[in-house]
Amino acid sequence: MRCPPALNQSMQEFEEAEEMPQVTDAVAALLSAIVDSSHDAIVSKTLEGVITSWNRGAEEIFGYTAEEAIGKHITLIIPPERLAEEDYVLGKIRRGEKVDHFETIRVAKDGRRLNISLTISPVRDSRGRIIGASKIARDITERKRREEEREELLRRERESRQLLSDALKSRDEFIAIAAHELRNPLNVFLLNLQLLHRLIGNPAKVEQLRPLVEKAREQVGRISMLVDRLLDVTRIRTGTFELFRESLDLRALLRDVVQRFAAEYPAIAFSAEIAGQIEGKWDRVRMDQALTNLLSNAVKYGAGKPVALGARVERDTAVIEVRDHGVGISADDLGRIFDRFERAVGRAHNDGLGLGLWITRQIVQAHGGTIIAESEPGKGSIFTIRLPIQLE
Ligand code: ADP
């Protein structure tokens, strides 16, 4: 039986290097058959790193034929940034040590980078002197890819678990805030009812009934507003939030809203500067809600200073600005005030569910528009809505 050229050549070199015990044809054939049928690359090299044998597995993995590889330096398949590894490996081999399952990268003839697991052992002559190295390289690119895929899946799973836990935490916090916010007006309402109950049988106190009823009505209005907000969140989340577009005179709507606020908060100076006619197809109720939210915030956080509303048309866009001169918003908070349940200042500072701006943004976005906030802490804030003008 004939040995394949690769094995023949390496044996010749080893035989030339030192007298080796004679290998019978049968043993040589058996060895070469084993080496040749391996799917791993089996390669030998001299202590200088010159390739002396290259089996079929090496041809398959690295793409070089035995003729192309034998006689070349092993750096043929080592990527430039890993050249130092060769010194490390040869150093160990010279000391008679083995390198086991060394995971590294090698380059195939077509430039592909392969993940390789290397086992390198010293080759000795009959006197035990180290004359070279034999190495078995296994292509673990596929295994690495699967490992990376698994890692990525685990990472994503960890991430979604974290998101879920954040969402649950924020939902729990929200329920606590909502309960707290609902309890306040409910308590006032109950107190008023108790007073009414006490006064109702006393004809002399009839005049005191009216303000109590008015107060109770106010509190019910507040509870109903909070419940509406909660319902809005559900509507938006479930996609059942619909716009009813109609021809809308934005100027008239803005004036209405400002007049309402001026009547409700006589101590605050409201102004409205509206440049010309602004008409489009928008949802009247929802736009009223969005503007009301912005003006309520301007009142809540406006430190009693003037609140200005401005509106103008820029090309095919209606631009509405609500400006206050109150506490303002820090740069950190600006990025999150439009998120659900976000409240920049502490709970005790002001009432609210941290939903107004989120709902406002949903309304504006449903109209195809945008809303931004600019602010300087201590100086006030400007909220700007841009709405595409749609006439049809
Ligand atoms: P809330 O019900 O808490 O007012 P919003 O969604 O309307 O909820 O507002 C979210 C947060 O943004 C508020 O808690 C407040 O910290 C901040 N904010 C909103 N508008 C203003 C404003 N005009 N000036 C200062 N801070 C504001």
JSON list of C-alpha atoms in Angstrom, two decimals, residues 12 37 49 57-58 62 88 124 161 178 189 251 306 327 361 368:
[
{"chain": "A", "resi": 12, "resn": "GLN", "atom": "CA", "xyz": [10.87, 11.36, 5.07]},
{"chain": "A", "resi": 37, "resn": "SER", "atom": "CA", "xyz": [-9.89, 9.65, 7.15]},
{"chain": "A", "resi": 49, "resn": "GLY", "atom": "CA", "xyz": [7.16, 26.35, 12.18]},
{"chain": "A", "resi": 57, "resn": "GLY", "atom": "CA", "xyz": [-9.02, 17.08, 7.09]},
{"chain": "A", "resi": 58, "resn": "ALA", "atom": "CA", "xyz": [-6.64, 20.05, 6.96]},
{"chain": "A", "resi": 62, "resn": "PHE", "atom": "CA", "xyz": [-8.34, 25.36, 5.65]},
{"chain": "A", "resi": 88, "resn": "TYR", "atom": "CA", "xyz": [3.94, 30.76, 22.73]},
{"chain": "A", "resi": 124, "resn": "ARG", "atom": "CA", "xyz": [10.58, 13.38, 19.25]},
{"chain": "A", "resi": 161, "resn": "ARG", "atom": "CA", "xyz": [-37.50, 39.26, 32.29]},
{"chain": "A", "resi": 178, "resn": "ALA", "atom": "CA", "xyz": [-53.84, 55.92, 41.69]},
{"chain": "A", "resi": 189, "resn": "PHE", "atom": "CA", "xyz": [-66.39, 63.81, 49.48]},
{"chain": "A", "resi": 251, "resn": "ARG", "atom": "CA", "xyz": [-58.33, 79.47, 17.21]},
{"chain": "A", "resi": 306, "resn": "PRO", "atom": "CA", "xyz": [-48.42, 84.24, 33.87]},
{"chain": "A", "resi": 327, "resn": "VAL", "atom": "CA", "xyz": [-40.47, 75.54, 38.52]},
{"chain": "A", "resi": 361, "resn": "ARG", "atom": "CA", "xyz": [-48.55, 62.83, 23.45]},
{"chain": "A", "resi": 368, "resn": "GLY", "atom": "CA", "xyz": [-49.78, 62.67, 13.10]}
]
